[in-house]
Every structure is written in C-alpha cells, then in structure tokens.
Tab-separated table of C-alpha atoms and ligand atoms in Angstrom:
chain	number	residue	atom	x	y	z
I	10	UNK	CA	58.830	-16.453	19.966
I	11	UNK	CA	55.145	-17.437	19.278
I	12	UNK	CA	52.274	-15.698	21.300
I	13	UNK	CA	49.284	-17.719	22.338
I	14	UNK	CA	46.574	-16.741	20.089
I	15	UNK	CA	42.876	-16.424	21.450
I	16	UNK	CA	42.804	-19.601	19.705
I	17	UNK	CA	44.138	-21.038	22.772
I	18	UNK	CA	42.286	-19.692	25.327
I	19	UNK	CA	39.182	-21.002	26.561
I	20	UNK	CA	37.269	-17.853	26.833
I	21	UNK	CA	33.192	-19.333	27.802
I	22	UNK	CA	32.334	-17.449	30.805
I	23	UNK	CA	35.579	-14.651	31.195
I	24	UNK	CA	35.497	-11.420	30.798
I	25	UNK	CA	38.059	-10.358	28.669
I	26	UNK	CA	39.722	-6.738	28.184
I	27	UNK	CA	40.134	-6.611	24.716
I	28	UNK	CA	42.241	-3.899	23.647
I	29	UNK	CA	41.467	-2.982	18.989
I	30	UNK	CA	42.745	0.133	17.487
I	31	UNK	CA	39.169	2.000	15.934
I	32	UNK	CA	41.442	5.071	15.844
I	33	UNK	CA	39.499	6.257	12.481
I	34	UNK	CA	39.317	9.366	10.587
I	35	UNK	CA	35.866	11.415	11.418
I	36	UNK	CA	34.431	13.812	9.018
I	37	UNK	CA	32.139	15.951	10.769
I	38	UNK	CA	31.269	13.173	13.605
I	39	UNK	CA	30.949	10.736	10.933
I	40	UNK	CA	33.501	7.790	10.238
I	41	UNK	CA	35.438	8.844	7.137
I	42	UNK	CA	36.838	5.267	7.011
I	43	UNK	CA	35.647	2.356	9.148
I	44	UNK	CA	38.762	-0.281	7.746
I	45	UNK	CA	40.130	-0.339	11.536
I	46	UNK	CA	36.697	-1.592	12.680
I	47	UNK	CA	36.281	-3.873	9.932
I	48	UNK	CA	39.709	-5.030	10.736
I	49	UNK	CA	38.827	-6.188	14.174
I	50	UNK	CA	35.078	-7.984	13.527
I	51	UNK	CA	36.571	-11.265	12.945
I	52	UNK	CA	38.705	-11.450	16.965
I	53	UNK	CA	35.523	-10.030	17.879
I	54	UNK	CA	33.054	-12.258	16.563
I	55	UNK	CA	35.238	-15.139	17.349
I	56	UNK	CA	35.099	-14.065	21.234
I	57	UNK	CA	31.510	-13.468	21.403
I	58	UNK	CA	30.581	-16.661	19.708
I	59	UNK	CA	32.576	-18.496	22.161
I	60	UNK	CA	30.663	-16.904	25.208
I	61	UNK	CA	32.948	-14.151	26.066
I	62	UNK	CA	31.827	-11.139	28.057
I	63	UNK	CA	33.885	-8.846	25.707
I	64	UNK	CA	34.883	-5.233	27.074
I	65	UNK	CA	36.639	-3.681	24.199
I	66	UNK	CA	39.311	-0.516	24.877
I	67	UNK	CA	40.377	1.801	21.711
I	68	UNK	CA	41.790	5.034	21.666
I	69	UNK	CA	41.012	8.057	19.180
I	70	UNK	CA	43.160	10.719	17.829
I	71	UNK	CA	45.574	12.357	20.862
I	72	UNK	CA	43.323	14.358	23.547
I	73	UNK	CA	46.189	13.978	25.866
I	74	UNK	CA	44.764	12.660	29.164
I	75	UNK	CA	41.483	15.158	28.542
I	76	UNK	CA	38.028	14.834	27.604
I	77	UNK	CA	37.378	15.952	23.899
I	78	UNK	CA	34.243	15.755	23.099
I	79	UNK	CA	34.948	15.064	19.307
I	80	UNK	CA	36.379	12.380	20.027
I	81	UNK	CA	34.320	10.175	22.006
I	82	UNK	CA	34.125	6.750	20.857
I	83	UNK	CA	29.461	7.015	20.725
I	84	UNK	CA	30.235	6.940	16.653
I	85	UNK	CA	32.013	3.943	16.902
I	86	UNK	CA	29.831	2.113	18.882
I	87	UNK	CA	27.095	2.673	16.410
I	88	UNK	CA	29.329	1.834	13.601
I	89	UNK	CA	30.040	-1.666	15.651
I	90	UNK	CA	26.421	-2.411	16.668
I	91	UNK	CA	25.666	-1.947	12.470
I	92	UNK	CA	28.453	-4.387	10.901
I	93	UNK	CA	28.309	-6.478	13.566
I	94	UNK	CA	24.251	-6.510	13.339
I	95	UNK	CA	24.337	-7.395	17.401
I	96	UNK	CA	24.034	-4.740	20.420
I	97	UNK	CA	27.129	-2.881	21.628
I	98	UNK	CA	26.999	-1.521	24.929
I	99	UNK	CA	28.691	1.787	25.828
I	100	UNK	CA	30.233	3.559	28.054
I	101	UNK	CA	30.784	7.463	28.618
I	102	UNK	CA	33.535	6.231	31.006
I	103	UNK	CA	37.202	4.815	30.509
I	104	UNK	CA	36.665	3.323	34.152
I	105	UNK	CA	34.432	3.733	37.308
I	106	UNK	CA	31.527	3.205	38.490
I	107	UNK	CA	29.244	2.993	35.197
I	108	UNK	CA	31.888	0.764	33.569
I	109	UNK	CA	31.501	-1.474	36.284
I	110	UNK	CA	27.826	-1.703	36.422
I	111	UNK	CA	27.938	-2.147	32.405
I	112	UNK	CA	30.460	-4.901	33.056
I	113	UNK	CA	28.324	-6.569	35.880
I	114	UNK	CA	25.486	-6.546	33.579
I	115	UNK	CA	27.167	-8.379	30.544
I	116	UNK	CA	26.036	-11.642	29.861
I	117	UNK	CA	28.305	-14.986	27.570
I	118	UNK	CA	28.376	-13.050	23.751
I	119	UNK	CA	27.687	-9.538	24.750
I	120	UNK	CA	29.855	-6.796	24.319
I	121	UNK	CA	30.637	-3.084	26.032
I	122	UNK	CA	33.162	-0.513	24.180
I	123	UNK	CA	34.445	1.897	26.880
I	124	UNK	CA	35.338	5.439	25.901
I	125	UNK	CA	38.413	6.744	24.303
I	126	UNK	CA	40.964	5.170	26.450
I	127	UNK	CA	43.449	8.477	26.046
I	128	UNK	CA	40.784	10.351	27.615
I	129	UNK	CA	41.885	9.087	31.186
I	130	UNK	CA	45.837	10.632	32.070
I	131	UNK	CA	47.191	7.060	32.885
I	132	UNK	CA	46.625	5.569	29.851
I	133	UNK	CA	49.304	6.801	27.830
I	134	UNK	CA	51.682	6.879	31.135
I	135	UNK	CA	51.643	3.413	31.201
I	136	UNK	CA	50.707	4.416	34.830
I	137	UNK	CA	50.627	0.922	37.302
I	138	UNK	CA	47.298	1.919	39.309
I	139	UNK	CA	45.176	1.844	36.210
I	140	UNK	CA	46.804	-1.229	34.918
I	141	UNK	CA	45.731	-2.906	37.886
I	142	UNK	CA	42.008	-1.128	38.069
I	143	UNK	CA	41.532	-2.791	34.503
I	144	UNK	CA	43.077	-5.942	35.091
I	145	UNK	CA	40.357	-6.116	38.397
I	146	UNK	CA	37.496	-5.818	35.882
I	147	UNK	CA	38.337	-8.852	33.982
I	148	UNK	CA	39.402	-12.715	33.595
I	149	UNK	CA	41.829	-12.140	30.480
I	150	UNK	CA	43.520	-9.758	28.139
I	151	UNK	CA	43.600	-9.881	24.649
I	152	UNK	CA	45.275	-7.316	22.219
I	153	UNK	CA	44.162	-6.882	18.726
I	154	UNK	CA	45.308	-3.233	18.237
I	155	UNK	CA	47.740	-4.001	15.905
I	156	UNK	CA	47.794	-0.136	15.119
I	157	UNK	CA	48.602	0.946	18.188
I	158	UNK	CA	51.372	-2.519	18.806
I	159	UNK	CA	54.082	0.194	19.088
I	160	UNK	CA	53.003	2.261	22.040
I	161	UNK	CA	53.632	0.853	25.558
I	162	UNK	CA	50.332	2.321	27.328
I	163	UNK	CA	48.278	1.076	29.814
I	164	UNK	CA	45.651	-1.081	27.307
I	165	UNK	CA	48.116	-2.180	24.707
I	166	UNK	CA	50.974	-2.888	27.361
I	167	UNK	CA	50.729	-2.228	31.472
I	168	UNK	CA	47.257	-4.006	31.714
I	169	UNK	CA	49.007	-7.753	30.656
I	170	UNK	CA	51.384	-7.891	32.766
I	171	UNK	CA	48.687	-8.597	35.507
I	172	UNK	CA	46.456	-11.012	33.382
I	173	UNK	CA	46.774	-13.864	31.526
I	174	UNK	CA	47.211	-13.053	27.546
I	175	UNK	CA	46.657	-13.889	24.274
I	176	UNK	CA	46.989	-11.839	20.349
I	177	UNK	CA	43.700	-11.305	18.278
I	178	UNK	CA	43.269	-12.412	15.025
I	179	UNK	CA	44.687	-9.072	12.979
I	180	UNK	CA	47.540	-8.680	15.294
I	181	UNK	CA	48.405	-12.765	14.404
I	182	UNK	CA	47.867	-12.158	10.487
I	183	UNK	CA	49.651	-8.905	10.306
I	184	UNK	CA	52.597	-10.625	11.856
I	185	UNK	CA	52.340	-13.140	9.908
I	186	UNK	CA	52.124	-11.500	6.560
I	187	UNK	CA	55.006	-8.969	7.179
I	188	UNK	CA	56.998	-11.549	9.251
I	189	UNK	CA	57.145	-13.826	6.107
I	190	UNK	CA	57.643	-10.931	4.209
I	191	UNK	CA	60.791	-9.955	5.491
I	192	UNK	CA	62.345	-13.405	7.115
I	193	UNK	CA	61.562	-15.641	4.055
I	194	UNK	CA	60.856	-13.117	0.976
I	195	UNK	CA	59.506	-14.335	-2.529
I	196	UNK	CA	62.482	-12.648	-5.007
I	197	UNK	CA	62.779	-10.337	-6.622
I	198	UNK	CA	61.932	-8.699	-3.081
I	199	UNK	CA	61.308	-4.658	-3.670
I	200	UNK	CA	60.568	-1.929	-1.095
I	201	UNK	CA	59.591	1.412	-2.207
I	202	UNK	CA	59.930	4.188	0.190
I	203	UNK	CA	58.424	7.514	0.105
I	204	UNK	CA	56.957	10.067	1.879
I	205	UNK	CA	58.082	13.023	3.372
I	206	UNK	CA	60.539	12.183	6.746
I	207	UNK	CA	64.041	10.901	6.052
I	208	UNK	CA	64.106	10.902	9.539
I	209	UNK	CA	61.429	8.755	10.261
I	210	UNK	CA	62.130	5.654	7.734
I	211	UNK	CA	66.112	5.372	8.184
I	212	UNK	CA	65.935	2.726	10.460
I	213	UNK	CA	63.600	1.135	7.921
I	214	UNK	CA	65.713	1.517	5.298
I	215	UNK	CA	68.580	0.463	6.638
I	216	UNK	CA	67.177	-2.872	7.993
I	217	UNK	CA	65.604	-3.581	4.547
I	218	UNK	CA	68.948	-2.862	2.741
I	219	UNK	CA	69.982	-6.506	4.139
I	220	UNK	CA	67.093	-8.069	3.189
I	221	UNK	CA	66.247	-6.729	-0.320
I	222	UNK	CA	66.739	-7.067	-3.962
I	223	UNK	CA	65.114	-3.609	-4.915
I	224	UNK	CA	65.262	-0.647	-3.063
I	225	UNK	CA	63.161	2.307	-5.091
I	226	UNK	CA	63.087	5.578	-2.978
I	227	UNK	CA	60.474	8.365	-3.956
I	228	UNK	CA	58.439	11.234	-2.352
I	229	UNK	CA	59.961	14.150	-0.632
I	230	UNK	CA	62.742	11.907	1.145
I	231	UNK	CA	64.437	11.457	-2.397
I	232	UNK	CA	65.307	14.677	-2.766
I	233	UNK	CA	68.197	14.254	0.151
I	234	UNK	CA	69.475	11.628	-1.814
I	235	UNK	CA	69.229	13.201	-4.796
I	236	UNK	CA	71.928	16.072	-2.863
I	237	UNK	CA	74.090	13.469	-1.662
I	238	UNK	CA	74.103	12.098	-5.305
I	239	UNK	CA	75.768	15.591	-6.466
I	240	UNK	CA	72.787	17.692	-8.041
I	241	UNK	CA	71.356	21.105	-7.200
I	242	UNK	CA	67.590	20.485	-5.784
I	243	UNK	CA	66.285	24.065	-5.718
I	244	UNK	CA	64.099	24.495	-3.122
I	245	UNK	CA	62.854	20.762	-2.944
I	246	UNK	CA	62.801	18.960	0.542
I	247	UNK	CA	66.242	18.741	2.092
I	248	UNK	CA	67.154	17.288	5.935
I	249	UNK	CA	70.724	18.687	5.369
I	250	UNK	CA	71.906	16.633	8.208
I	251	UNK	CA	70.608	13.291	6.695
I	252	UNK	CA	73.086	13.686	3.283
I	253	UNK	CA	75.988	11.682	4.922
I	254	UNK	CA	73.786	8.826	6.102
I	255	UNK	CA	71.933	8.896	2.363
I	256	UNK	CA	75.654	8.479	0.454
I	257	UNK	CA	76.130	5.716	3.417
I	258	UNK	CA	72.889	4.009	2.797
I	259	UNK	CA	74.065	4.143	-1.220
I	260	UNK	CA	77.471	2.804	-0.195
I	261	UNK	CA	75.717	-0.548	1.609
I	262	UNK	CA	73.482	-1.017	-0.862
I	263	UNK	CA	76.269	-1.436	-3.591
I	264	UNK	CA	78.319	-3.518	-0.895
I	265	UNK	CA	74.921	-5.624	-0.546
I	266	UNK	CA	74.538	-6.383	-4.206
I	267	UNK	CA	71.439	-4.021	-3.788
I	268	UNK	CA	69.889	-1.894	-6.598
I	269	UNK	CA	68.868	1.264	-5.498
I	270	UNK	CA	66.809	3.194	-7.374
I	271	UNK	CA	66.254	7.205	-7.309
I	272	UNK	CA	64.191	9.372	-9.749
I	273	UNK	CA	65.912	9.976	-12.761
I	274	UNK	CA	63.171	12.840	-13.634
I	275	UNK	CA	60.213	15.439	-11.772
I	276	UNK	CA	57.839	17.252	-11.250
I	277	UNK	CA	58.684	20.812	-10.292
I	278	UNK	CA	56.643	23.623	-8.979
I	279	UNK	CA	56.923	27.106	-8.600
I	280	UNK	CA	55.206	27.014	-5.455
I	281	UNK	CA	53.993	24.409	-2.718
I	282	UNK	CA	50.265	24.877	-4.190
I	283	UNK	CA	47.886	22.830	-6.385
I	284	UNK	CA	47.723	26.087	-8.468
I	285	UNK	CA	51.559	26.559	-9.003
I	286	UNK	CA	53.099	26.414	-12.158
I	287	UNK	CA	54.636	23.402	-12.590
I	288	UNK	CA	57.119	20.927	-15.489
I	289	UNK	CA	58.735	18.056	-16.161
I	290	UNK	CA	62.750	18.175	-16.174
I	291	UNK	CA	65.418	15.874	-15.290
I	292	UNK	CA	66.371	15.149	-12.063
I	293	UNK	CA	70.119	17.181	-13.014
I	294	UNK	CA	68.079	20.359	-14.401
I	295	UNK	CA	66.075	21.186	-10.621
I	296	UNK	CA	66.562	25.257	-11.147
I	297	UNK	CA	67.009	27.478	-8.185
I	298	UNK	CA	63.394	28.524	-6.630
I	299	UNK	CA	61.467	25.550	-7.760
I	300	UNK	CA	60.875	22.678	-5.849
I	301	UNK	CA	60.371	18.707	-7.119
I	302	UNK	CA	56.704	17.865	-5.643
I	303	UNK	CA	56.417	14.455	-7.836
I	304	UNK	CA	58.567	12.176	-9.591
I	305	UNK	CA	58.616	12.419	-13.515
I	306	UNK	CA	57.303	10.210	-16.182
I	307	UNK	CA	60.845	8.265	-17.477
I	308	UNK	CA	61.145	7.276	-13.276
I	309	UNK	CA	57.278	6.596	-12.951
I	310	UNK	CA	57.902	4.310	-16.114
I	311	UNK	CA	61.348	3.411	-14.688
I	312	UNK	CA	59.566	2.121	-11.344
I	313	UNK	CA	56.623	0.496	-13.308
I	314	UNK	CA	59.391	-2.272	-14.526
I	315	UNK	CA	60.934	-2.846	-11.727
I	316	UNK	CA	57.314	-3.520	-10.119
I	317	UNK	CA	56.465	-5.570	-13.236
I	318	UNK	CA	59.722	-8.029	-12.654
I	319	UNK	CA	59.318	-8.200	-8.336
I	320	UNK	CA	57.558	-11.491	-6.769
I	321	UNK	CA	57.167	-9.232	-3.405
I	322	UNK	CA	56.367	-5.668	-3.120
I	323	UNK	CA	56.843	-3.399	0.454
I	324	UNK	CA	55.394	-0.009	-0.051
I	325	UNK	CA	55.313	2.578	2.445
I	326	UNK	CA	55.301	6.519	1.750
I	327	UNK	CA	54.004	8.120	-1.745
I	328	UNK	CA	55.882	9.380	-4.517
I	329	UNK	CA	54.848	12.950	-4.687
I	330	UNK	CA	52.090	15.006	-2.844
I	331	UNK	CA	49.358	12.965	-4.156
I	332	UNK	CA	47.197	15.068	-2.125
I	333	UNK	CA	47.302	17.750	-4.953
I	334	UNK	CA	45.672	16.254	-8.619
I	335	UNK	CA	49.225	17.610	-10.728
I	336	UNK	CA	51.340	15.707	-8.174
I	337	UNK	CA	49.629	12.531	-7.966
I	338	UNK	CA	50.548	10.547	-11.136
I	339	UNK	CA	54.223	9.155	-9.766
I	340	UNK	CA	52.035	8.159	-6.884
I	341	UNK	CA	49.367	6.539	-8.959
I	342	UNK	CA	51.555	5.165	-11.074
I	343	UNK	CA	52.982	3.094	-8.736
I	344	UNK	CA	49.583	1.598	-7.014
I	345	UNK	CA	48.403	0.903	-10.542
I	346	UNK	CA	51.417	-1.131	-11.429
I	347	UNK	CA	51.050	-3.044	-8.236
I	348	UNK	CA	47.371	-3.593	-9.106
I	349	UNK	CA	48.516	-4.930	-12.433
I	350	UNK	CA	51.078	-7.073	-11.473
I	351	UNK	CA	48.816	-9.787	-10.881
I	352	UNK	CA	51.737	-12.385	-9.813
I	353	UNK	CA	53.532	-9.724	-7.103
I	354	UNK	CA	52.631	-10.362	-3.464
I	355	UNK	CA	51.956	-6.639	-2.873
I	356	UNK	CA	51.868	-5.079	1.377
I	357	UNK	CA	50.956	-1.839	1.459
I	358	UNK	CA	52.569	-0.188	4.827
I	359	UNK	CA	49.574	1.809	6.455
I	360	UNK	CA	49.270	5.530	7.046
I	361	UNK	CA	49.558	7.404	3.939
I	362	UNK	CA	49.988	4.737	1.518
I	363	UNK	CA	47.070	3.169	2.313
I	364	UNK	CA	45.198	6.278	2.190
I	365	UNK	CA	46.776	6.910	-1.663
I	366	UNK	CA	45.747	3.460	-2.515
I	367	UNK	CA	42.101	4.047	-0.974
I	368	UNK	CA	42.234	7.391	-3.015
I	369	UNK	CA	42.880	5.842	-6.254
I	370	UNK	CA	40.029	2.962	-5.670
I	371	UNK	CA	42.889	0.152	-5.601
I	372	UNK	CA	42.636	-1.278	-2.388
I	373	UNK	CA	40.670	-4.241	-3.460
I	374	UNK	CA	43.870	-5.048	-5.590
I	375	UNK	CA	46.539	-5.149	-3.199
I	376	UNK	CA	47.284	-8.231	-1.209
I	377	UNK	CA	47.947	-6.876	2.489
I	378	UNK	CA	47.343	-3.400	3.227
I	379	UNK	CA	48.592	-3.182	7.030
I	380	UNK	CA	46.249	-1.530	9.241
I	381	UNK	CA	49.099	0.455	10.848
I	382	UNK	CA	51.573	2.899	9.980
I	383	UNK	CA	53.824	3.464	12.489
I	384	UNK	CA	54.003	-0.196	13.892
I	385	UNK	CA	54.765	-1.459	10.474
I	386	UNK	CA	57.697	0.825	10.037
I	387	UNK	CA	58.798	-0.376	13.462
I	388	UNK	CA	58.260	-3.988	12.944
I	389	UNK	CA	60.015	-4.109	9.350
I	390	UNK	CA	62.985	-2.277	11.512
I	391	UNK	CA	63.053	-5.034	13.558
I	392	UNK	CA	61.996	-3.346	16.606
I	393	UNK	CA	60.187	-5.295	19.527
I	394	UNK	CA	56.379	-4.363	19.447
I	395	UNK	CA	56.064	-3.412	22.896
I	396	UNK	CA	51.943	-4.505	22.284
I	397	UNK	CA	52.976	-7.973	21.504
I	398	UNK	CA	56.304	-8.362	23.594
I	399	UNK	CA	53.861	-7.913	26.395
I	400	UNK	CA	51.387	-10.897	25.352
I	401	UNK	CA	52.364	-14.603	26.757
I	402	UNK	CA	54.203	-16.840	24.772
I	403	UNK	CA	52.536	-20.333	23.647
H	508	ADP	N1	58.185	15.590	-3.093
H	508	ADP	C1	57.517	15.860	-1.972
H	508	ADP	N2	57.663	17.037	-1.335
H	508	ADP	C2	56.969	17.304	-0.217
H	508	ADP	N3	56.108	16.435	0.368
H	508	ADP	C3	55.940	15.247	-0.229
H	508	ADP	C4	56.631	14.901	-1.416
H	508	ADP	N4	56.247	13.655	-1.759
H	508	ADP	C5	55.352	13.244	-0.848
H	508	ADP	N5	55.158	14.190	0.088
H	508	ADP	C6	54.214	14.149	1.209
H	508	ADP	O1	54.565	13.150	2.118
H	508	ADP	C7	53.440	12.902	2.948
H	508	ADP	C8	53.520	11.534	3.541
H	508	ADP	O2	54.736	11.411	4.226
H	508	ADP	P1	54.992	10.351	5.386
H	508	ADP	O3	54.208	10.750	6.595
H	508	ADP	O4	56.463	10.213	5.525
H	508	ADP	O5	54.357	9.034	4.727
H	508	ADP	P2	53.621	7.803	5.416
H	508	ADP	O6	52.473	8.344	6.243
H	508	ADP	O7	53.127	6.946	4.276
H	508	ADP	O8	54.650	7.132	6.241
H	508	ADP	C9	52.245	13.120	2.057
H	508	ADP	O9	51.342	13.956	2.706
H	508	ADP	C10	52.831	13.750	0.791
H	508	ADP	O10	52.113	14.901	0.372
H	509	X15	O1	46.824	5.760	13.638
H	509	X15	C1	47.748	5.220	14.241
H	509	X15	O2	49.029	5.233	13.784
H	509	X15	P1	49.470	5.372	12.203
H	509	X15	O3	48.926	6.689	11.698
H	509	X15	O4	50.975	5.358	12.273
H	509	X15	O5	48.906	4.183	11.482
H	509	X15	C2	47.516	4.431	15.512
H	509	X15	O6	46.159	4.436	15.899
H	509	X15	C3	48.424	4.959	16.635
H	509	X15	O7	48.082	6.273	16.971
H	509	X15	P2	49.180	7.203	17.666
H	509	X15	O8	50.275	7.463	16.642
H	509	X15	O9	48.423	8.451	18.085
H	509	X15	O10	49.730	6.449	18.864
C-alpha cells in the first residue's frame, strides 16, 4: 500500500511534528558521524521552504525514560543550524511548558528540535496520554526516522494515529530502493550476510533464500554453519542451538536452485585480541583452542567473483572482526569488490556494515547505504514497519 508522501500535503501555515532519527555516534560530546542528519536535510528543507512551522522529535542512544545528560540533543541542534546554514530552535524539554512557548513563537520556515524524545518514560511505552499531548501541539505528523521505522513508540507510531500523516523523503527512498531490491531484483541478485548473531538475521535469511540467486554467508555467524556442514570449529563462534536450522536453511537453498556460499578458508587466532597469534588454514583444519576471527584469502577471492558476476548486491554484517587491523581484510575485501564492480547495484544494510564501509573510505562508492540497521533487517524479512504501517495511505 502507498503512503502519502509530504509531497501531498499542503503544509503553508501547519505545524507539523516531524519525527528523523539523529541517533548519531558522539565522541566526547562531539558528533562522530553526522550521516543521520545529513540524511534528513532534504524532508527538512522541503518543509521549511513550503512555510512549515517544523518541530522535529529524535531520540539518542537508550537513557530509558531518564535524563542523561550526554545525551541531550544541544549537539545536534548546532550540527543542524550549521548544514542547514538557518536557525534551529531548541528545547531542553521533550514537552511542557517551554516547548509550548517555543512552538507559539515559530513562525512559516522556522524550525524547533525538542530534546531526546527517550528522555520522557512514555515515549518508548507507546503510552496514549503523550500521544495525544503531542498530537495537541501540532496540525500534522510526518515521519522521516527511517532508523527508528521498527519501533512502535510514541513519535514514530502512537502520535499518528491522532493526526493526519504523511512519510519524509528518506523514509520514501529507502523504501523504495530496498523495496525494488527485493520485489523486482536485477540478477544475478546476491546477499552477503555477516556479522556476529545467527539469531538475529535468520528471519532475514530465510526470506532472502526465496528471493535470491547468491547467498554468501561470512563473519562470526558462518562458523554455525560451518558445524552443521561437519567440521570441527575450535573455539570459533557457535549458537549450538541454531545448527539444525543452518543444515535447514542449506537444505532450501538447494531445493530453491540457490547457491550458498560458506568460507572455504580463515583466519584463526589464538586469542580474541588484535595481538593474538594468528594463520591462515582451511576451513577443515580449525584446531582445538583457536578460533576463526576472519575469512581466508581463497574465500575472500572466492567472494570477490561472485561480487564481480552479481547485477544486485545486499550486504549486511562483516566478514571478520574488522574492528581489529589482522581481521579486517575478508571484510575489506568485500567493500572493495563492491566498489569495483562498477555495473552492481550495491545496498549496504546499516549498522555495522556501513560503519566497515565508512572505515575503509568506500562509502562514496556504494549505491544505497541504508541509514538503518535494524529496520532494514526487518523490512528485507518482510516485516510490517510499525513507523510506516502507522502513516496514511495515499
Ligand atoms: N568471526 C567472527 N567472530 C566474532 N565476531 C565477529 C566475527 N566476524 C565478525 N564479527 C563481529 O560482528 C560484529 C557485527 O555483528 P552484527 O551486529 O551481527 O552486524 P551488523 O551490525 O552489521 O548487523 C562486528 O563487531 C564484528 O567484529
Ligand atoms: O541506531 C539505530 O538502530 P541501528 O543501530 O539498528 O541502525 C536506531 O536509531 C534505533 O535505535 P534503537 O535500536 O535504540 O531503537
């Protein structure tokens, strides 16, 4: 079903709620990465140059219904006011009194960020009282937090069911991007899981086993595989629970006409450490006591091909602990043969990924990295976004 898009509202005049996801990483009350804020100028500027009175909502990091100072959203603000190069109002409040003399004071363009929404218990509650003590404030809603899409709360759920409601820009191009993606995929399609939770990206991977041609699985989540497949894995990461569903997911994928690919070499370490001794040996040749921190040169070249030869590329979750220099090469190799393969539609699925791809200095390179982790796991599962289920339909 297609949302309206803020495309369709007329907005001259209203004062709209407008709920983004600047959830960034702070270094010392700096912004470590300002992508997120970046991410939402466009539904921004597009609001205030069509005479909105913009109130913007965003929460930071997880202070559980508690004031943190840390992580007020003053940095952000700041940040705002700069790339927009036009004041941003601000708040010390999530709602009261101040908010609502800031709001009564707003004129057509200008713009107020409240503070960290997760500072004030309902929020995350979904509670019904401060869904309807936002929706008072304002005309209409309008979620751009495509980050955040996944999480039924008050600002990215509760507060639309009591105004009328529309999707930003990101939240409309994200779906678009990773709708297409999946529904109608240029092939060869590939995804390449990794990471470090089996647990987290089974209902990924089992949704993407009926939609693609590739499946390449890497990182610490290959290593339960790589048990179900038969071979000792020392003391590698194992969910010893998960080795019946990883033969299953091996069984569909052969019923599917799927190939499934699993390192065929790696990296081993004495230790979990940077400084740990470490080799190369094949993926049947894991000795007792070490564990596999990075998949090995014949799979990183192994991968590289199958890269080269895709038309789309899906990657979420790193190879090895990239993190750590002697562990990062499976991990780079696989962001440098996306960067390469100038003809492969390449998403990159938030969270770590991105953050590997950032590391490396290849972001400019790939064609959609998704501003959220979580909610693009849960989207290519084909889970309803409770963020968008929530906005009205055209
Ligand atoms: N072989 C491995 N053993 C242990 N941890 C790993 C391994 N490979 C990757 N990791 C770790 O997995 C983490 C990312 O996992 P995860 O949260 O599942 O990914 P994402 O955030 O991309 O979804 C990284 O911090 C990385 O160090
Ligand atoms: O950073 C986020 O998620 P992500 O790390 O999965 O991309 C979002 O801002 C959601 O945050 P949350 O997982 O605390 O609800």
């Amino acid at each position: 079903m297609k949302k309206k898009s803020i495309r369709d509202l007329d907005v001259k005049g209203k004062k709209i709620f407008c709920r983004v996801d600047f959830n960034v990483p702070m270094n010392d009350g700096t912004i470590a990465d300002d992508t997120r804020i970046r991410a939402a100028l466009p539904t921004i500027r597009h609001l205030s140059e069509h005479g909105a009175m913009i109130i913007l909502a965003s929460h930071m990091g997880r202070p559980k219904g508690k004031v943190v100072e840390e992580l007020r959203l003053a940095p952000v603000a700041k940040k705002l006011e700069d790339l927009l190069g036009k004041e941003v109002r601000y708040s010390e409040e999530v709602i009261g009194e101040d908010v609502k003399e800031k709001i009564a004071g707003l004129k057509e363009g200008d713009i107020l960020l409240l503070e960290n929404v997760r500072f004030h218990p309902g929020e995350e509650k979904n509670d019904e009282e401060l869904a309807k003590a936002f929706a008072g404030l304002v005309d209409l809603y309008v979620n751009d937090a495509f980050g955040t899409a996944h999480r039924a709360h008050v600002s990215t759920e509760g507060v639309a069911k009591y105004l009328p409601s529309a999707a930003g820009f990101l939240i409309e191009k994200e779906l678009e991007v990773l709708g297409n993606a999946l529904s109608d995929p240029a092939r060869p399609f590939t995804a390449i899981i990794g990471g470090a939770k089996v647990k987290d990206k089974i209902g990924v991977i089992d949704n993407l086993l009926d939609k693609v041609d590739n499946l390449i699985i890497g990182g610490g989540l290959a290593f339960t595989f790589v048990k179900a497949q038969g071979y000792e894995i020392g003391d590698s990461l194992l969910e010893e629970d998960k080795i019946e569903l990883a033969k299953s997911f091996m069984e569909k994928a052969e019923r599917n006409g799927v190939k499934f690919y699993l390192p065929i070499d790696a990296v081993v370490a004495d230790s979990f450490s940077e400084k740990a001794n470490s080799q190369v040996v094949d993926i049947n040749n894991i000795s007792d006591g070490w564990l596999a921190l990075d998949i090995g040169p014949k799979t990183a070249d192994l991968y590289r091909n199958v890269i080269k030869e895709s038309n789309l590329v899906i990657w979420n979750g790193p190879m090895g602990v990239f993190e750590m220099e002697p562990f990062a090469q499976g991990t780079n190799a696989v962001a440098e043969a996306l960067a390469k393969a100038g003809d492969t539609y390449s998403i990159i699925g938030g969270g770590d990924s991105a953050r590997a791809v950032e590391h490396f200095g290849l972001s400019d390179q790939m064609d959609h990295i998704s501003t959220g982790g979580g909610a693009s796991l849960e989207f290519m599962e084909g889970k309803d976004l409770p963020g968008i289920a929530a906005l009205d339909e055209k």
